[in-house]
CSV table of C-alpha atoms and ligand atoms in Angstrom, one decimal:
chain,number,residue,atom,x,y,z
H,1,UNK,CA,-95.3,-71.8,-52.2
H,2,UNK,CA,-97.9,-72.4,-55.4
H,3,UNK,CA,-100.3,-75.4,-54.5
H,4,UNK,CA,-98.8,-78.6,-56.3
H,5,UNK,CA,-95.0,-77.4,-53.9
H,6,UNK,CA,-97.5,-77.6,-51.1
H,7,UNK,CA,-98.8,-80.7,-52.2
H,8,UNK,CA,-95.7,-82.0,-52.5
H,9,UNK,CA,-94.6,-80.8,-49.0
H,10,UNK,CA,-97.9,-82.0,-47.4
H,11,UNK,CA,-97.5,-85.4,-48.7
H,12,UNK,CA,-93.3,-85.9,-47.7
H,13,UNK,CA,-94.4,-84.8,-44.3
H,14,UNK,CA,-97.6,-87.0,-44.1
H,15,UNK,CA,-95.5,-90.1,-45.5
H,16,UNK,CA,-92.9,-89.5,-42.7
H,17,UNK,CA,-95.5,-89.5,-40.1
H,18,UNK,CA,-96.5,-93.0,-41.2
H,19,UNK,CA,-95.1,-95.6,-38.7
H,20,UNK,CA,-95.7,-99.1,-40.3
H,21,UNK,CA,-96.2,-100.7,-44.0
H,22,UNK,CA,-99.9,-99.7,-43.9
H,23,UNK,CA,-100.1,-97.2,-42.5
H,24,UNK,CA,-98.0,-95.9,-45.1
H,25,UNK,CA,-99.5,-97.6,-48.1
H,26,UNK,CA,-102.9,-95.8,-46.4
H,27,UNK,CA,-101.5,-92.7,-46.9
H,28,UNK,CA,-100.3,-93.2,-50.0
H,29,UNK,CA,-104.0,-93.3,-51.4
H,30,UNK,CA,-104.3,-89.9,-50.5
H,31,UNK,CA,-102.3,-89.2,-52.9
H,32,UNK,CA,-101.5,-90.7,-55.9
H,33,UNK,CA,-105.1,-93.3,-55.1
H,34,UNK,CA,-107.6,-93.2,-57.4
H,35,UNK,CA,-109.2,-90.2,-55.9
H,36,UNK,CA,-105.4,-88.7,-54.7
H,37,UNK,CA,-104.8,-85.2,-54.2
H,38,UNK,CA,-102.3,-85.3,-57.1
H,39,UNK,CA,-105.6,-87.9,-59.6
H,40,UNK,CA,-108.1,-84.9,-58.7
H,41,UNK,CA,-105.5,-82.3,-60.3
H,42,UNK,CA,-104.8,-84.3,-63.2
H,43,UNK,CA,-108.1,-84.3,-63.8
H,44,UNK,CA,-109.0,-80.8,-62.9
H,45,UNK,CA,-107.0,-80.6,-66.6
H,46,UNK,CA,-109.6,-80.8,-68.7
H,47,UNK,CA,-110.8,-77.9,-68.9
H,48,UNK,CA,-107.2,-75.9,-70.0
H,49,UNK,CA,-105.9,-74.9,-73.8
H,50,UNK,CA,-103.7,-77.4,-75.0
H,51,UNK,CA,-101.0,-75.0,-73.6
H,52,UNK,CA,-101.5,-74.9,-70.3
H,53,UNK,CA,-102.3,-78.8,-70.2
H,54,UNK,CA,-98.2,-78.5,-71.9
H,55,UNK,CA,-96.8,-76.8,-68.6
H,56,UNK,CA,-99.6,-77.7,-66.2
H,57,UNK,CA,-98.9,-81.6,-67.2
H,58,UNK,CA,-95.5,-80.8,-66.5
H,59,UNK,CA,-95.2,-79.3,-63.3
H,60,UNK,CA,-98.0,-82.6,-61.6
H,61,UNK,CA,-95.6,-84.8,-63.2
H,62,UNK,CA,-92.7,-83.3,-61.7
H,63,UNK,CA,-94.7,-83.0,-58.4
H,64,UNK,CA,-95.6,-86.7,-58.7
H,65,UNK,CA,-92.5,-87.9,-59.3
H,66,UNK,CA,-91.2,-85.9,-56.3
H,67,UNK,CA,-93.5,-87.7,-54.1
H,68,UNK,CA,-93.0,-91.0,-55.4
H,69,UNK,CA,-89.5,-90.4,-54.6
H,70,UNK,CA,-90.6,-90.3,-50.8
H,71,UNK,CA,-92.9,-92.5,-50.6
H,72,UNK,CA,-90.1,-95.0,-51.7
H,73,UNK,CA,-87.2,-93.5,-49.6
H,74,UNK,CA,-90.2,-93.8,-46.4
H,75,UNK,CA,-91.1,-97.5,-47.2
H,76,UNK,CA,-87.0,-98.5,-47.7
H,77,UNK,CA,-86.1,-95.9,-44.4
H,78,UNK,CA,-89.5,-98.6,-43.0
H,79,UNK,CA,-88.4,-101.8,-44.0
H,80,UNK,CA,-84.6,-101.2,-43.1
H,81,UNK,CA,-85.8,-100.2,-39.3
H,82,UNK,CA,-88.5,-103.6,-38.8
H,83,UNK,CA,-85.0,-105.3,-40.0
H,84,UNK,CA,-83.2,-103.7,-37.6
H,85,UNK,CA,-86.1,-104.7,-34.8
H,86,UNK,CA,-86.3,-108.1,-36.2
H,87,UNK,CA,-82.5,-108.3,-35.8
H,88,UNK,CA,-82.2,-107.3,-32.5
H,89,UNK,CA,-85.1,-109.2,-31.1
H,90,UNK,CA,-83.1,-112.3,-32.3
H,91,UNK,CA,-79.4,-111.1,-31.2
H,92,UNK,CA,-77.1,-113.7,-30.4
H,93,UNK,CA,-74.3,-113.1,-27.9
H,94,UNK,CA,-71.9,-115.6,-29.9
H,95,UNK,CA,-69.8,-114.1,-27.0
H,96,UNK,CA,-70.7,-116.5,-24.5
H,97,UNK,CA,-69.2,-119.4,-23.3
H,98,UNK,CA,-71.0,-122.2,-24.9
H,99,UNK,CA,-73.0,-125.0,-23.2
H,100,UNK,CA,-70.4,-127.9,-22.7
H,101,UNK,CA,-70.7,-131.3,-22.0
H,102,UNK,CA,-69.8,-133.1,-18.9
H,103,UNK,CA,-67.4,-136.0,-19.4
H,104,UNK,CA,-68.7,-138.9,-17.3
H,105,UNK,CA,-66.4,-141.0,-15.0
H,106,UNK,CA,-65.9,-144.7,-13.1
H,107,UNK,CA,-67.9,-144.9,-9.9
H,108,UNK,CA,-65.5,-145.1,-7.1
H,109,UNK,CA,-66.6,-149.1,-6.4
H,110,UNK,CA,-66.6,-149.6,-10.0
H,111,UNK,CA,-62.6,-148.6,-9.9
H,112,UNK,CA,-62.6,-150.7,-7.1
H,113,UNK,CA,-63.2,-153.6,-8.8
H,114,UNK,CA,-61.9,-153.1,-11.7
H,115,UNK,CA,-58.6,-152.5,-9.6
H,116,UNK,CA,-59.4,-155.6,-8.0
H,117,UNK,CA,-59.9,-157.9,-11.1
H,118,UNK,CA,-56.7,-156.1,-12.4
H,119,UNK,CA,-54.5,-158.2,-9.4
H,120,UNK,CA,-56.0,-161.2,-9.0
H,121,UNK,CA,-56.1,-161.2,-12.9
H,122,UNK,CA,-52.2,-160.9,-13.2
H,123,UNK,CA,-51.8,-164.0,-10.3
H,124,UNK,CA,-54.3,-166.1,-12.3
H,125,UNK,CA,-57.4,-165.5,-11.2
H,126,UNK,CA,-60.6,-165.7,-13.6
H,127,UNK,CA,-63.6,-163.5,-13.1
H,128,UNK,CA,-67.1,-165.0,-12.6
H,129,UNK,CA,-71.0,-164.0,-12.4
H,130,UNK,CA,-73.4,-165.0,-10.7
H,131,UNK,CA,-77.0,-164.6,-10.4
H,132,UNK,CA,-78.2,-161.6,-7.6
H,133,UNK,CA,-81.4,-163.2,-6.4
H,134,UNK,CA,-80.1,-167.2,-5.0
H,135,UNK,CA,-81.4,-170.3,-3.7
H,136,UNK,CA,-81.5,-171.2,-0.3
H,137,UNK,CA,-78.8,-173.7,-1.8
H,138,UNK,CA,-76.1,-172.4,-2.8
H,139,UNK,CA,-76.2,-169.4,-0.6
H,140,UNK,CA,-76.2,-171.8,3.1
H,141,UNK,CA,-76.6,-175.1,2.8
H,142,UNK,CA,-74.4,-175.8,0.1
H,143,UNK,CA,-72.2,-174.1,2.3
H,144,UNK,CA,-72.5,-176.3,5.3
H,145,UNK,CA,-74.6,-173.4,6.7
H,146,UNK,CA,-77.1,-175.1,10.1
H,147,UNK,CA,-80.7,-175.2,9.3
H,148,UNK,CA,-80.4,-172.4,12.6
H,149,UNK,CA,-77.9,-170.4,11.8
H,150,UNK,CA,-79.0,-166.7,12.8
H,151,UNK,CA,-78.1,-165.9,9.1
H,152,UNK,CA,-81.4,-167.2,7.4
H,153,UNK,CA,-83.4,-165.8,9.3
H,154,UNK,CA,-85.8,-162.5,7.6
H,155,UNK,CA,-84.0,-160.7,10.4
H,156,UNK,CA,-80.9,-160.4,7.8
H,157,UNK,CA,-81.7,-161.8,5.0
H,158,UNK,CA,-83.7,-160.7,1.7
H,159,UNK,CA,-86.8,-163.0,0.8
H,160,UNK,CA,-88.1,-163.0,-2.6
H,161,UNK,CA,-91.1,-164.6,-3.9
H,162,UNK,CA,-90.7,-167.6,-6.1
H,163,UNK,CA,-88.8,-170.2,-4.2
H,164,UNK,CA,-90.7,-172.9,-1.8
H,165,UNK,CA,-90.4,-173.1,1.7
H,166,UNK,CA,-88.3,-176.0,1.1
H,167,UNK,CA,-85.8,-173.7,-0.7
H,168,UNK,CA,-86.8,-170.5,-0.7
H,169,UNK,CA,-85.1,-167.2,-3.1
H,170,UNK,CA,-83.2,-164.7,-1.8
H,171,UNK,CA,-80.7,-162.1,-2.6
H,172,UNK,CA,-77.8,-163.2,-1.8
H,173,UNK,CA,-75.8,-162.4,1.4
H,174,UNK,CA,-72.3,-162.5,0.3
H,175,UNK,CA,-70.6,-163.4,-2.9
H,176,UNK,CA,-69.4,-166.9,-1.1
H,177,UNK,CA,-72.4,-168.9,-3.2
H,178,UNK,CA,-70.4,-168.5,-6.6
H,179,UNK,CA,-67.8,-171.0,-4.4
H,180,UNK,CA,-69.8,-173.8,-4.8
H,181,UNK,CA,-71.7,-172.3,-8.0
H,182,UNK,CA,-68.0,-172.0,-10.2
H,183,UNK,CA,-66.7,-175.1,-9.1
H,184,UNK,CA,-69.1,-177.2,-10.4
H,185,UNK,CA,-68.8,-175.6,-13.6
H,186,UNK,CA,-65.3,-176.1,-13.3
H,187,UNK,CA,-65.5,-179.5,-12.5
H,188,UNK,CA,-67.7,-180.8,-15.1
H,189,UNK,CA,-66.5,-179.6,-17.7
H,190,UNK,CA,-63.2,-181.4,-16.9
H,191,UNK,CA,-65.0,-184.7,-16.1
H,192,UNK,CA,-67.0,-184.6,-19.3
H,193,UNK,CA,-63.3,-184.0,-20.6
H,194,UNK,CA,-61.6,-187.0,-18.7
H,195,UNK,CA,-64.1,-189.1,-18.3
H,196,UNK,CA,-66.5,-188.4,-21.3
H,197,UNK,CA,-69.3,-188.5,-19.1
H,198,UNK,CA,-70.6,-187.4,-15.1
H,199,UNK,CA,-71.7,-189.5,-12.7
H,200,UNK,CA,-74.7,-188.7,-10.1
H,201,UNK,CA,-73.4,-188.1,-6.7
H,202,UNK,CA,-69.5,-189.7,-7.7
H,203,UNK,CA,-67.2,-187.2,-6.2
H,204,UNK,CA,-64.4,-187.0,-9.0
H,205,UNK,CA,-60.6,-187.6,-7.3
H,206,UNK,CA,-59.1,-187.5,-10.9
H,207,UNK,CA,-56.8,-184.8,-12.5
H,208,UNK,CA,-58.3,-181.5,-13.0
H,209,UNK,CA,-56.6,-177.5,-13.9
H,210,UNK,CA,-56.9,-175.8,-10.3
H,211,UNK,CA,-59.9,-173.7,-9.3
H,212,UNK,CA,-58.6,-170.4,-9.1
H,213,UNK,CA,-61.1,-167.7,-9.4
H,214,UNK,CA,-62.3,-164.5,-7.8
H,215,UNK,CA,-66.0,-163.6,-8.4
H,216,UNK,CA,-67.3,-159.8,-7.1
H,217,UNK,CA,-70.5,-158.4,-7.0
H,218,UNK,CA,-73.5,-157.1,-5.6
H,219,UNK,CA,-74.6,-158.8,-1.6
H,220,UNK,CA,-77.8,-157.7,-0.1
H,221,UNK,CA,-78.2,-157.4,3.7
H,222,UNK,CA,-81.6,-155.7,5.6
H,223,UNK,CA,-78.8,-154.0,7.5
H,224,UNK,CA,-78.5,-149.5,6.9
H,225,UNK,CA,-76.2,-147.2,8.9
H,226,UNK,CA,-73.0,-144.5,8.1
H,227,UNK,CA,-70.7,-148.0,7.4
H,228,UNK,CA,-73.4,-150.7,6.1
H,229,UNK,CA,-75.8,-150.4,3.3
H,230,UNK,CA,-78.7,-153.0,2.4
H,231,UNK,CA,-76.7,-153.1,-1.0
H,232,UNK,CA,-72.9,-153.7,-0.4
H,233,UNK,CA,-69.8,-155.0,-2.5
H,234,UNK,CA,-67.9,-158.1,-2.2
H,235,UNK,CA,-65.2,-160.3,-3.6
H,236,UNK,CA,-64.5,-163.8,-3.4
H,237,UNK,CA,-62.6,-165.4,-3.7
H,238,UNK,CA,-61.0,-169.4,-4.7
H,239,UNK,CA,-58.3,-171.7,-5.1
H,240,UNK,CA,-58.5,-174.8,-4.5
H,241,UNK,CA,-55.8,-177.6,-5.8
H,242,UNK,CA,-54.5,-180.9,-4.6
H,243,UNK,CA,-51.6,-178.6,-2.4
H,244,UNK,CA,-53.4,-175.5,-1.3
H,245,UNK,CA,-52.5,-174.5,2.0
H,246,UNK,CA,-53.0,-171.5,4.7
H,247,UNK,CA,-49.4,-170.5,3.7
H,248,UNK,CA,-51.0,-169.6,0.3
H,249,UNK,CA,-53.5,-167.6,1.2
H,250,UNK,CA,-51.4,-165.8,3.3
H,251,UNK,CA,-48.9,-164.7,0.6
H,252,UNK,CA,-52.4,-164.2,-2.1
H,253,UNK,CA,-54.1,-161.6,-0.1
H,254,UNK,CA,-51.0,-160.1,1.5
H,255,UNK,CA,-49.8,-159.4,-1.7
H,256,UNK,CA,-53.5,-157.8,-2.9
H,257,UNK,CA,-53.6,-156.1,0.1
H,258,UNK,CA,-50.0,-154.6,-0.6
H,259,UNK,CA,-50.6,-153.2,-4.1
H,260,UNK,CA,-53.9,-152.6,-4.0
H,261,UNK,CA,-52.8,-149.4,-1.3
H,262,UNK,CA,-49.8,-149.3,-2.9
H,263,UNK,CA,-47.9,-150.0,0.5
H,264,UNK,CA,-45.2,-152.2,0.4
H,265,UNK,CA,-45.2,-151.9,4.8
H,266,UNK,CA,-48.4,-153.2,5.1
H,267,UNK,CA,-49.2,-155.2,7.6
H,268,UNK,CA,-51.9,-158.2,7.5
H,269,UNK,CA,-53.3,-160.3,10.9
H,270,UNK,CA,-55.4,-163.2,10.5
H,271,UNK,CA,-57.7,-163.6,13.7
H,272,UNK,CA,-59.0,-167.2,14.1
H,273,UNK,CA,-62.8,-167.2,13.5
H,274,UNK,CA,-65.5,-169.1,13.0
H,275,UNK,CA,-67.3,-169.8,9.0
H,276,UNK,CA,-69.6,-172.5,8.6
H,277,UNK,CA,-67.9,-172.7,4.9
H,278,UNK,CA,-64.4,-172.7,6.0
H,279,UNK,CA,-61.9,-174.5,8.9
H,280,UNK,CA,-59.8,-172.8,9.7
H,281,UNK,CA,-61.7,-169.7,9.7
H,282,UNK,CA,-59.2,-166.1,9.5
H,283,UNK,CA,-60.6,-162.4,10.3
H,284,UNK,CA,-58.4,-160.5,7.8
H,285,UNK,CA,-57.5,-156.9,9.5
H,286,UNK,CA,-54.9,-154.9,7.7
H,287,UNK,CA,-53.2,-152.0,9.2
H,288,UNK,CA,-51.3,-149.0,7.4
H,289,UNK,CA,-47.5,-147.9,9.2
H,290,UNK,CA,-48.0,-144.3,7.6
H,291,UNK,CA,-51.0,-142.0,7.1
H,292,UNK,CA,-54.0,-141.0,8.7
H,293,UNK,CA,-55.1,-145.0,9.3
H,294,UNK,CA,-51.5,-145.3,10.9
H,295,UNK,CA,-51.3,-148.3,13.4
H,296,UNK,CA,-55.0,-149.2,13.7
H,297,UNK,CA,-56.3,-152.4,12.8
H,298,UNK,CA,-59.0,-152.2,10.1
H,299,UNK,CA,-61.1,-155.5,9.0
H,300,UNK,CA,-61.5,-156.2,5.8
H,301,UNK,CA,-62.5,-159.2,5.1
H,302,UNK,CA,-63.1,-162.9,5.9
H,303,UNK,CA,-61.3,-166.1,4.9
H,304,UNK,CA,-60.3,-169.6,5.5
H,305,UNK,CA,-59.1,-174.2,4.2
H,306,UNK,CA,-62.6,-174.8,2.3
H,307,UNK,CA,-64.5,-176.8,4.6
H,308,UNK,CA,-64.5,-180.6,3.9
H,309,UNK,CA,-68.1,-180.1,3.4
H,310,UNK,CA,-68.0,-177.7,1.1
H,311,UNK,CA,-64.7,-179.4,-1.3
H,312,UNK,CA,-68.4,-182.1,-1.6
H,313,UNK,CA,-70.6,-179.6,-2.5
H,314,UNK,CA,-68.5,-178.9,-5.4
H,315,UNK,CA,-67.7,-182.2,-6.9
H,316,UNK,CA,-64.6,-183.3,-5.4
H,317,UNK,CA,-62.9,-186.0,-3.2
H,318,UNK,CA,-62.2,-184.2,0.1
H,319,UNK,CA,-58.8,-186.5,0.1
H,320,UNK,CA,-57.3,-185.3,-3.0
H,321,UNK,CA,-58.5,-181.7,-3.4
H,322,UNK,CA,-58.2,-178.8,-1.1
H,323,UNK,CA,-57.7,-174.9,-0.8
H,324,UNK,CA,-59.1,-171.4,0.7
H,325,UNK,CA,-61.5,-168.7,0.5
H,326,UNK,CA,-61.5,-165.6,0.9
H,327,UNK,CA,-64.2,-162.7,0.9
H,328,UNK,CA,-63.8,-159.2,1.2
H,329,UNK,CA,-66.0,-155.8,1.6
H,330,UNK,CA,-65.1,-153.7,-1.8
H,331,UNK,CA,-66.8,-150.9,-0.2
H,332,UNK,CA,-64.8,-151.3,2.8
H,333,UNK,CA,-61.5,-151.0,0.5
H,334,UNK,CA,-62.9,-148.1,-1.4
H,335,UNK,CA,-63.8,-146.3,1.6
H,336,UNK,CA,-60.2,-146.8,2.6
H,337,UNK,CA,-58.4,-146.0,0.0
H,338,UNK,CA,-59.7,-142.7,-1.1
H,339,UNK,CA,-60.6,-141.4,2.4
H,340,UNK,CA,-64.5,-141.8,2.4
H,341,UNK,CA,-66.3,-141.8,6.2
H,342,UNK,CA,-70.0,-142.5,5.2
H,343,UNK,CA,-70.4,-145.0,2.9
H,344,UNK,CA,-73.7,-144.0,2.1
H,345,UNK,CA,-71.8,-141.2,-0.2
H,346,UNK,CA,-71.6,-144.6,-2.3
H,347,UNK,CA,-75.2,-144.8,-3.3
H,348,UNK,CA,-76.7,-141.1,-2.9
H,349,UNK,CA,-75.9,-140.7,-6.7
H,350,UNK,CA,-74.9,-136.8,-5.6
H,351,UNK,CA,-72.7,-135.8,-9.0
H,352,UNK,CA,-70.7,-133.9,-6.6
H,353,UNK,CA,-69.3,-136.7,-4.5
H,354,UNK,CA,-68.5,-138.9,-7.6
H,355,UNK,CA,-66.9,-136.4,-9.8
H,356,UNK,CA,-64.3,-136.2,-7.8
H,357,UNK,CA,-63.2,-139.9,-8.7
H,358,UNK,CA,-62.9,-138.6,-13.0
Q,401,DAH,N1,-69.2,-164.9,3.0
Q,401,DAH,C1,-68.6,-164.8,4.4
Q,401,DAH,C2,-69.4,-163.2,5.1
Q,401,DAH,O1,-69.6,-162.4,3.6
Q,401,DAH,C3,-67.1,-163.9,4.5
Q,401,DAH,C4,-66.4,-165.0,4.0
Q,401,DAH,C5,-65.5,-166.0,5.0
Q,401,DAH,C6,-66.0,-165.2,2.7
Q,401,DAH,C7,-65.0,-166.9,4.6
Q,401,DAH,C8,-65.1,-166.6,2.4
Q,401,DAH,C9,-64.5,-167.1,3.7
Q,401,DAH,O2,-65.2,-167.1,1.0
Q,401,DAH,O3,-63.6,-168.3,3.7
Q,401,DAH,O4,-69.0,-162.3,5.5
């Protein structure tokens, strides 16, 4: 092997040893750089004759071209390797399943509320909403509740700041305050239309459209166990007119419960009870005729004929107006509807429980 051939062979071997583009460029300098082997050889030709310069020059050029070809090949190889490594590092597995966004759903209590509103809606009841921070007047006094009634004690009621000692504010303990709140608005509206003004204190004994309303919502009591939560849901109902009797109450609630539970043979029992705002009063029990709970009496709410004092607080003359009211436990209905035995599950916010109702 002559000198030139050995320089080319060395250059090729050295290029192969270079692991990075930077290393390769350094190695290149040893052959093609200013004081590289090839450049040195070119300089060495100065002493040669013209003839020798021709042949030697041509030979060196060939060697130089061979080295450049090897250099470019190695450059390409290193670039390819680098790209390959990068692709591998950033590899995406396009066969992996994508991230899915689950579809949400309504809370089981909301589902029951929707159903309650739809059923009563079909019987001509409108839906009213009221405040959860309520005055002592609407929650108790207007509902004919005596000053010393146990429900008024700190033990049962959450009192909140903002009221006075004579007129404290509280978290409503039931949806019943909506009876008077809604009725007062209703009476005022129709009285204004009929008489043009509403005299203070004078009870209304004129004609007006019936009050037929439900008021669902959150209620609060100092109470907490498997069947009681400090926050729970009730649905109030009120139907006041000139000739609304206990018979209508029985019909409406029986029809409602049978529709809600989709059981035509469901039985209701009106058990005599006491509430300050109704007279007579009854507790509502239901009995399924089939299924896991068949035969058992389950209490679902209270009801009664609206007390004349409450009718008065609505601004109506009890000689003309009469009606019934009821209040039902919405959480209780939801537990029965879905076979849930611990009320707390509704308020824990556990997605595994809630997603079953989607
Ligand atoms: N407010 C009562 C409670 O929370 C339930 C109730 C009873 C509501 C009788 C009524 C009623 O409207 O007439 O226990």
